[in-house]
Amino acid sequence: MVTGSHRRSLELLVVVLAAAALFIITALPAGALTVTFVRHGESEANASHTIDNSIPGAHLTPLGQAQSAAVADALIAGGVPYDAIYASNMVRTTETAAPFAAATGLTPTVVPGFREINAGWFEGWSDSGPGGIGYVLAPALWTLGLRSVPVPGGADGNAFDERVDRALQLVEESGAQNPVVFSHAATIMFWTMMNVDNPDLLLMLTHRLQNTDVVVVDGSTEEGWTLTSWAGRDVGPASLGAKLFVNVRDLVVTPQAAVYRVAQAFRTGDIGTIAEAVRDGIGAVLRAPVTFATAVVRDVTEAITAAVRPRSAPATDDALPAARIAAAAPDMAADVAAEPSVDADESAAREDLIRALRSPEQESPSVRTARTTRTAQKPVLRAVDAAEDDAEDITGGPHGVGTQPGGQAEPTDDRASAATAGADPGGDTGADTGGDTGADTGGSDEKAAA
């Protein structure tokens, strides 16, 4: 039976654990999600090459409807567990989303923040020539950090970025992890390059988004975004140059964003809101240089560390032979120990050759004994060298043992001295360094000479 004190202790423990869990949940940052942006299919305005960003805008052409069905099939075939569909409040995006919604059973949610960038003065102009250039000039400057530049007759980059960010916050708050957002070319291209940490601005020129092209980003509005795929092309991590570019751009954007928020606060007419915006803006501007310097040092340090970090390289060509010799050394030693120092047949053949070359007067039992003893004590290589030296002696070479004027052979003591000299340290070194190979080669050459 649980007493009253024990019950109160359990209740207190439950309250503490619940409070701790609530604190942990609220302290954790928003979970990252993968957002798949899809540009709408061909609209009637696209077919006529007209800039039409009014709401609700033009409908899809038959080609655009076919493109919508095709992109729906492609998304499903990719095997990603999409869990939500969002579309702007323009007709061409909701019509593009319809086939995918029908195939997945998901209901599209219309979010006005995903609409196209307002064309301002260029509404109704041709999308080629001056109209097309004038329309995208300001958004292109936004990607470089000049967000206060407005589209003539339209909004600036601060307002555009805030609009899309709020739309994505709604997506995050819904709990979706793999949402599909049907939007527009300029909105997708410029917001992505303004916000991801690995921007590649050249992609907007080399791979401008076509109808139903797909762009994928990972992250959150709190932690930032990373571009992973652009029109079917995988995008890798940021290079050092891209990181430094983002650092500089963030430094330039901070005061512009602060001024924009203060201006928005003044529109409310609320003193508290204005004071808060001014305070936050000043704090952000003061922190920006410190944040910039810290980010630059971090990125440069990481790049240098990655460049000089030792890598486990495979054995070089110079190391491989040494390793093989070391591994084979025990076997080689065993082979050498197993072989006799002198092959009896080869030794006899050498003696016969030497005797055939000598004159009868030069034959001496003592010399033969010395030769036999010397040959028996040295490896094969040294025996071959001795035979060659004796051949030079017979021909009267400068280092040989010549004959005396009377035709008599010199005393055998000198020849014995030569045999002793052949056993000096130099001779041993030659035998050690050349052992097996020298013996085989010498034997072959001698037989050929015979």
Tab-separated table of C-alpha atoms in Angstrom, residues 445-450:
chain	number	residue	atom	x	y	z
A	445	ASP	CA	78.980	-17.712	-68.129
A	446	GLU	CA	81.660	-20.196	-67.304
A	447	LYS	CA	79.831	-23.049	-69.009
A	448	ALA	CA	79.325	-20.877	-72.070
A	449	ALA	CA	83.029	-20.100	-72.195
A	450	ALA	CA	83.779	-23.786	-71.938
